[in-house]
C-alpha cells in the first residue's frame, strides 16, 4: 500500500525556521496537504495543494513540493506552533493516506 | 459556519458492531464528499473511508475493508460508519471530515470507540 514518510520529530528555537518533510512515490503526480494537530484537538488544515494557505493561517506557514518530497516550512516558528504535523495525499485509487506525523518542538 | 458533530462512540466487545453518525450543518452536505479518519490513542492519523457526494462511490483502507461500511443520508445531512467484527486495534477516536477538491477542509471533534472485553 502507498506510504508517506515523515521524520518523527523536529526541534527548533523560537524565531528559527522549521522544515518538515514528507516523501512519497506519488507526490510528483498528487498534491500534498498539511495538517496541524494540537493535543486533544481535531486536525486543522494549514497548507493545501502543495503550497496554498487558507486565509486564516499565519503567513509564516508555507509549503513546497519537488519530485517525491513535499516540505512544510514555518518561518520564524512560535511557541504556539508546537504541535503534531501530518502530511496527507491520495493514492491512484483516490484513497487517502497520512504520513506518520512529525512532532514539532519549539523551545 | 460549518459544523460536523460525531456521535455513537462507546465501549464495545470484540466481534460486536457499532454505528457512528456525523451530523453536518452550515454547508450543502449533498454537494461534498465525506471521509472518516481515526486516531488510536497516542498514535497518528489513519484514513479510514470516503464516500462521494451522491454516495455513488466508496473507498476503504485495507485495514477496515470488508468490515466497515460508509454511507450517507443527504436528506438528513448525516454521514454514517457501520463497523462490524470490531477488534481491539479499532480502538480510536473517529473523526468525520468534509472534502473540497481532495482537501479535508473541516473536521468534527471526534467520537471515541473502545473495543474491549
mmCIF file of C-alpha atoms in Angstrom:
data_model
loop_
_atom_site.group_PDB
_atom_site.id
_atom_site.type_symbol
_atom_site.label_atom_id
_atom_site.label_comp_id
_atom_site.label_asym_id
_atom_site.label_seq_id
_atom_site.Cartn_x
_atom_site.Cartn_y
_atom_site.Cartn_z
ATOM 1 C CA UNK A 1 0.000 0.000 0.000
ATOM 2 C CA UNK A 2 1.031 3.608 -0.601
ATOM 3 C CA UNK A 3 3.010 5.291 2.172
ATOM 4 C CA UNK A 4 4.064 8.811 3.094
ATOM 5 C CA UNK A 5 7.179 9.124 5.231
ATOM 6 C CA UNK A 6 7.831 11.927 7.728
ATOM 7 C CA UNK A 7 10.559 12.416 10.343
ATOM 8 C CA UNK A 8 9.202 11.591 13.833
ATOM 9 C CA UNK A 9 10.388 14.863 15.337
ATOM 10 C CA UNK A 10 11.784 18.293 14.544
ATOM 11 C CA UNK A 11 13.038 20.763 17.106
ATOM 12 C CA UNK A 12 13.796 24.483 16.707
ATOM 13 C CA UNK A 13 14.220 27.537 18.886
ATOM 14 C CA UNK A 14 11.608 30.319 18.751
ATOM 15 C CA UNK A 15 12.150 32.513 15.723
ATOM 16 C CA UNK A 16 14.032 29.866 13.766
ATOM 17 C CA UNK A 17 12.778 28.202 10.602
ATOM 18 C CA UNK A 18 11.269 24.741 10.952
ATOM 19 C CA UNK A 19 11.115 22.414 7.964
ATOM 20 C CA UNK A 20 9.112 19.202 7.970
ATOM 21 C CA UNK A 21 9.442 16.834 5.036
ATOM 22 C CA UNK A 22 7.099 14.241 3.571
ATOM 23 C CA UNK A 23 8.226 11.742 0.966
ATOM 24 C CA UNK A 24 6.059 9.579 -1.243
ATOM 25 C CA UNK A 25 6.396 7.986 -4.662
ATOM 26 C CA UNK A 26 3.153 9.503 -5.973
ATOM 27 C CA UNK A 27 3.867 13.077 -4.884
ATOM 28 C CA UNK A 28 5.123 14.111 -8.348
ATOM 29 C CA UNK A 29 1.551 13.451 -9.557
ATOM 30 C CA UNK A 30 -0.514 14.091 -6.427
ATOM 31 C CA UNK A 31 -0.851 17.167 -4.240
ATOM 32 C CA UNK A 32 0.311 17.228 -0.640
ATOM 33 C CA UNK A 33 -1.755 18.642 2.190
ATOM 34 C CA UNK A 34 -0.580 19.538 5.687
ATOM 35 C CA UNK A 35 -2.498 19.379 8.963
ATOM 36 C CA UNK A 36 -1.613 20.727 12.390
ATOM 37 C CA UNK A 37 -2.934 18.879 15.422
ATOM 38 C CA UNK A 38 -2.545 20.155 18.955
ATOM 39 C CA UNK A 39 -3.068 17.859 21.905
ATOM 40 C CA UNK A 40 -6.677 16.768 22.324
ATOM 41 C CA UNK A 41 -7.894 18.742 19.326
ATOM 42 C CA UNK A 42 -9.071 17.952 15.820
ATOM 43 C CA UNK A 43 -6.596 18.482 12.969
ATOM 44 C CA UNK A 44 -6.507 21.877 11.272
ATOM 45 C CA UNK A 45 -5.589 22.393 7.609
ATOM 46 C CA UNK A 46 -2.542 24.648 7.231
ATOM 47 C CA UNK A 47 -1.472 24.013 3.603
ATOM 48 C CA UNK A 48 -3.425 22.564 0.663
ATOM 49 C CA UNK A 49 -2.467 21.656 -2.907
ATOM 50 C CA UNK A 50 1.258 21.711 -2.079
ATOM 51 C CA UNK A 51 1.611 25.413 -1.395
ATOM 52 C CA UNK A 52 -1.717 27.174 -0.834
ATOM 53 C CA UNK A 53 -2.508 28.607 2.570
ATOM 54 C CA UNK A 54 -6.029 29.030 3.982
ATOM 55 C CA UNK A 55 -6.742 32.673 4.750
ATOM 56 C CA UNK A 56 -6.899 32.110 8.496
ATOM 57 C CA UNK A 57 -3.439 30.500 8.674
ATOM 58 C CA UNK A 58 -0.495 32.815 9.505
ATOM 59 C CA UNK A 59 1.798 33.730 6.615
ATOM 60 C CA UNK A 60 4.764 32.104 8.357
ATOM 61 C CA UNK A 61 3.386 28.752 7.176
ATOM 62 C CA UNK A 62 4.320 27.788 3.616
ATOM 63 C CA UNK A 63 4.545 24.658 1.549
ATOM 64 C CA UNK A 64 6.507 23.398 -1.411
ATOM 65 C CA UNK A 65 6.908 20.197 -3.371
ATOM 66 C CA UNK A 66 9.602 18.878 -5.655
ATOM 67 C CA UNK A 67 9.760 15.385 -7.048
ATOM 68 C CA UNK A 68 8.871 12.835 -4.414
ATOM 69 C CA UNK A 69 9.184 15.231 -1.481
ATOM 70 C CA UNK A 70 6.861 17.850 -0.049
ATOM 71 C CA UNK A 71 8.003 20.303 2.603
ATOM 72 C CA UNK A 72 6.156 22.338 5.204
ATOM 73 C CA UNK A 73 8.128 25.400 6.275
ATOM 74 C CA UNK A 74 7.377 27.524 9.319
ATOM 75 C CA UNK A 75 9.430 30.697 9.065
ATOM 76 C CA UNK A 76 10.024 32.238 12.471
ATOM 77 C CA UNK A 77 8.387 29.433 14.430
ATOM 78 C CA UNK A 78 6.435 30.477 17.511
ATOM 79 C CA UNK A 79 5.881 28.586 20.736
ATOM 80 C CA UNK A 80 2.207 28.253 19.791
ATOM 81 C CA UNK A 81 3.221 26.328 16.642
ATOM 82 C CA UNK A 82 4.314 23.402 18.784
ATOM 83 C CA UNK A 83 2.104 20.541 17.612
ATOM 84 C CA UNK A 84 1.983 17.352 15.572
ATOM 85 C CA UNK A 85 2.027 17.884 11.825
ATOM 86 C CA UNK A 86 0.716 15.387 9.278
ATOM 87 C CA UNK A 87 1.061 15.326 5.523
ATOM 88 C CA UNK A 88 -1.809 13.842 3.525
ATOM 89 C CA UNK A 89 -2.300 12.782 -0.055
ATOM 90 C CA UNK A 90 -4.198 10.253 -2.119
ATOM 91 C CA UNK A 91 -3.216 7.103 -3.963
ATOM 92 C CA UNK A 92 -4.140 6.230 -7.528
ATOM 93 C CA UNK A 93 -7.429 4.761 -6.312
ATOM 94 C CA UNK A 94 -8.493 8.031 -4.602
ATOM 95 C CA UNK A 95 -7.928 6.516 -1.177
ATOM 96 C CA UNK A 96 -6.435 8.808 1.399
ATOM 97 C CA UNK A 97 -3.126 8.316 3.147
ATOM 98 C CA UNK A 98 -1.466 10.182 6.010
ATOM 99 C CA UNK A 99 2.174 10.377 6.881
ATOM 100 C CA UNK A 100 3.177 9.081 10.291
ATOM 101 C CA UNK A 101 3.277 12.583 11.746
ATOM 102 C CA UNK A 102 6.047 14.866 12.970
ATOM 103 C CA UNK A 103 6.174 16.292 16.464
ATOM 104 C CA UNK A 104 7.395 19.868 16.289
ATOM 105 C CA UNK A 105 9.027 21.206 19.435
ATOM 106 C CA UNK A 106 9.675 24.941 19.715
ATOM 107 C CA UNK A 107 11.818 25.803 22.740
ATOM 108 C CA UNK B 1 -20.417 28.157 9.833
ATOM 109 C CA UNK B 2 -19.520 24.576 9.014
ATOM 110 C CA UNK B 3 -20.156 22.138 11.835
ATOM 111 C CA UNK B 4 -19.583 18.408 11.966
ATOM 112 C CA UNK B 5 -20.738 16.551 15.063
ATOM 113 C CA UNK B 6 -19.913 12.894 15.526
ATOM 114 C CA UNK B 7 -21.753 10.535 17.865
ATOM 115 C CA UNK B 8 -22.236 6.848 18.534
ATOM 116 C CA UNK B 9 -18.905 6.011 20.118
ATOM 117 C CA UNK B 10 -18.567 3.944 23.263
ATOM 118 C CA UNK B 11 -17.224 0.726 24.705
ATOM 119 C CA UNK B 12 -17.954 -2.431 22.705
ATOM 120 C CA UNK B 13 -16.796 -6.014 22.985
ATOM 121 C CA UNK B 14 -14.553 -7.586 20.346
ATOM 122 C CA UNK B 15 -16.548 -9.063 17.489
ATOM 123 C CA UNK B 16 -19.543 -6.781 18.047
ATOM 124 C CA UNK B 17 -20.841 -3.939 15.892
ATOM 125 C CA UNK B 18 -21.263 -0.206 16.289
ATOM 126 C CA UNK B 19 -22.608 2.585 14.085
ATOM 127 C CA UNK B 20 -21.159 6.079 14.130
ATOM 128 C CA UNK B 21 -23.006 9.146 12.897
ATOM 129 C CA UNK B 22 -21.809 12.569 11.793
ATOM 130 C CA UNK B 23 -24.373 15.362 11.500
ATOM 131 C CA UNK B 24 -23.359 18.199 9.201
ATOM 132 C CA UNK B 25 -24.546 21.795 9.104
ATOM 133 C CA UNK B 26 -23.512 25.106 7.603
ATOM 134 C CA UNK B 27 -22.897 23.863 4.058
ATOM 135 C CA UNK B 28 -24.630 21.994 1.255
ATOM 136 C CA UNK B 29 -23.967 18.477 2.533
ATOM 137 C CA UNK B 30 -25.188 16.755 -0.624
ATOM 138 C CA UNK B 31 -22.540 18.533 -2.722
ATOM 139 C CA UNK B 32 -19.414 17.235 -0.971
ATOM 140 C CA UNK B 33 -17.573 14.013 -0.423
ATOM 141 C CA UNK B 34 -17.104 12.957 3.170
ATOM 142 C CA UNK B 35 -14.400 10.966 4.960
ATOM 143 C CA UNK B 36 -13.820 9.062 8.173
ATOM 144 C CA UNK B 37 -10.369 9.318 9.756
ATOM 145 C CA UNK B 38 -9.332 7.673 13.006
ATOM 146 C CA UNK B 39 -6.588 8.081 15.579
ATOM 147 C CA UNK B 40 -5.629 5.345 18.018
ATOM 148 C CA UNK B 41 -4.558 6.539 21.475
ATOM 149 C CA UNK B 42 -1.135 8.153 21.251
ATOM 150 C CA UNK B 43 -0.831 7.329 17.551
ATOM 151 C CA UNK B 44 -1.064 9.181 14.255
ATOM 152 C CA UNK B 45 -3.962 9.847 11.938
ATOM 153 C CA UNK B 46 -5.218 6.940 9.838
ATOM 154 C CA UNK B 47 -7.516 7.430 6.860
ATOM 155 C CA UNK B 48 -10.487 5.038 7.001
ATOM 156 C CA UNK B 49 -13.018 5.636 4.229
ATOM 157 C CA UNK B 50 -14.513 8.112 1.750
ATOM 158 C CA UNK B 51 -17.932 8.413 0.143
ATOM 159 C CA UNK B 52 -18.689 10.616 -2.838
ATOM 160 C CA UNK B 53 -21.230 13.431 -2.601
ATOM 161 C CA UNK B 54 -24.019 11.284 -4.037
ATOM 162 C CA UNK B 55 -22.975 8.004 -2.458
ATOM 163 C CA UNK B 56 -22.072 6.533 -5.845
ATOM 164 C CA UNK B 57 -18.526 5.591 -4.900
ATOM 165 C CA UNK B 58 -16.946 4.408 -1.675
ATOM 166 C CA UNK B 59 -13.356 3.513 -0.867
ATOM 167 C CA UNK B 60 -11.832 1.942 2.229
ATOM 168 C CA UNK B 61 -8.449 1.411 3.809
ATOM 169 C CA UNK B 62 -7.164 -2.159 3.703
ATOM 170 C CA UNK B 63 -7.424 -2.360 7.495
ATOM 171 C CA UNK B 64 -11.230 -1.966 7.515
ATOM 172 C CA UNK B 65 -12.310 -3.179 4.084
ATOM 173 C CA UNK B 66 -14.954 -5.857 4.371
ATOM 174 C CA UNK B 67 -15.786 -4.933 7.990
ATOM 175 C CA UNK B 68 -16.751 -1.248 7.843
ATOM 176 C CA UNK B 69 -19.358 0.394 5.606
ATOM 177 C CA UNK B 70 -19.576 4.114 4.938
ATOM 178 C CA UNK B 71 -22.929 5.569 3.931
ATOM 179 C CA UNK B 72 -24.826 8.837 3.935
ATOM 180 C CA UNK B 73 -28.368 10.184 4.040
ATOM 181 C CA UNK B 74 -28.360 13.501 2.221
ATOM 182 C CA UNK B 75 -31.948 14.192 3.311
ATOM 183 C CA UNK B 76 -30.740 14.144 6.927
ATOM 184 C CA UNK B 77 -27.309 15.757 6.354
ATOM 185 C CA UNK B 78 -25.807 12.735 8.051
ATOM 186 C CA UNK B 79 -22.785 10.536 7.391
ATOM 187 C CA UNK B 80 -22.517 7.051 8.876
ATOM 188 C CA UNK B 81 -19.870 4.439 9.560
ATOM 189 C CA UNK B 82 -21.180 0.941 10.259
ATOM 190 C CA UNK B 83 -18.444 -1.030 11.983
ATOM 191 C CA UNK B 84 -18.700 -4.811 12.337
ATOM 192 C CA UNK B 85 -16.384 -7.551 13.629
ATOM 193 C CA UNK B 86 -14.644 -4.971 15.777
ATOM 194 C CA UNK B 87 -11.145 -5.667 17.016
ATOM 195 C CA UNK B 88 -9.012 -4.189 19.787
ATOM 196 C CA UNK B 89 -6.950 -2.410 17.136
ATOM 197 C CA UNK B 90 -10.053 -0.481 16.033
ATOM 198 C CA UNK B 91 -9.926 1.433 19.321
ATOM 199 C CA UNK B 92 -9.547 5.078 18.332
ATOM 200 C CA UNK B 93 -11.094 8.496 18.116
ATOM 201 C CA UNK B 94 -13.084 8.601 14.879
ATOM 202 C CA UNK B 95 -13.296 11.925 13.053
ATOM 203 C CA UNK B 96 -15.548 12.788 10.142
ATOM 204 C CA UNK B 97 -14.215 15.320 7.663
ATOM 205 C CA UNK B 98 -15.652 17.278 4.755
ATOM 206 C CA UNK B 99 -13.817 17.126 1.448
ATOM 207 C CA UNK B 100 -13.467 20.016 -1.004
ATOM 208 C CA UNK B 101 -11.488 19.020 -4.099
ATOM 209 C CA UNK B 102 -9.434 16.434 -2.169
ATOM 210 C CA UNK B 103 -8.762 18.867 0.683
ATOM 211 C CA UNK B 104 -10.173 17.744 4.037
ATOM 212 C CA UNK B 105 -11.121 21.277 4.983
ATOM 213 C CA UNK B 106 -13.377 20.813 8.016
ATOM 214 C CA UNK B 107 -13.264 18.204 10.758
ATOM 215 C CA UNK B 108 -15.508 17.221 13.627
ATOM 216 C CA UNK B 109 -14.228 16.872 17.182
ATOM 217 C CA UNK B 110 -14.329 13.100 17.064
ATOM 218 C CA UNK B 111 -16.012 10.261 18.943
ATOM 219 C CA UNK B 112 -14.106 7.635 20.932
ATOM 220 C CA UNK B 113 -14.596 3.953 20.203
ATOM 221 C CA UNK B 114 -13.099 1.489 22.673
ATOM 222 C CA UNK B 115 -13.088 -2.198 21.806
ATOM 223 C CA UNK B 116 -12.533 -4.198 24.934
ATOM 224 C CA UNK B 117 -13.931 -7.194 26.747
#
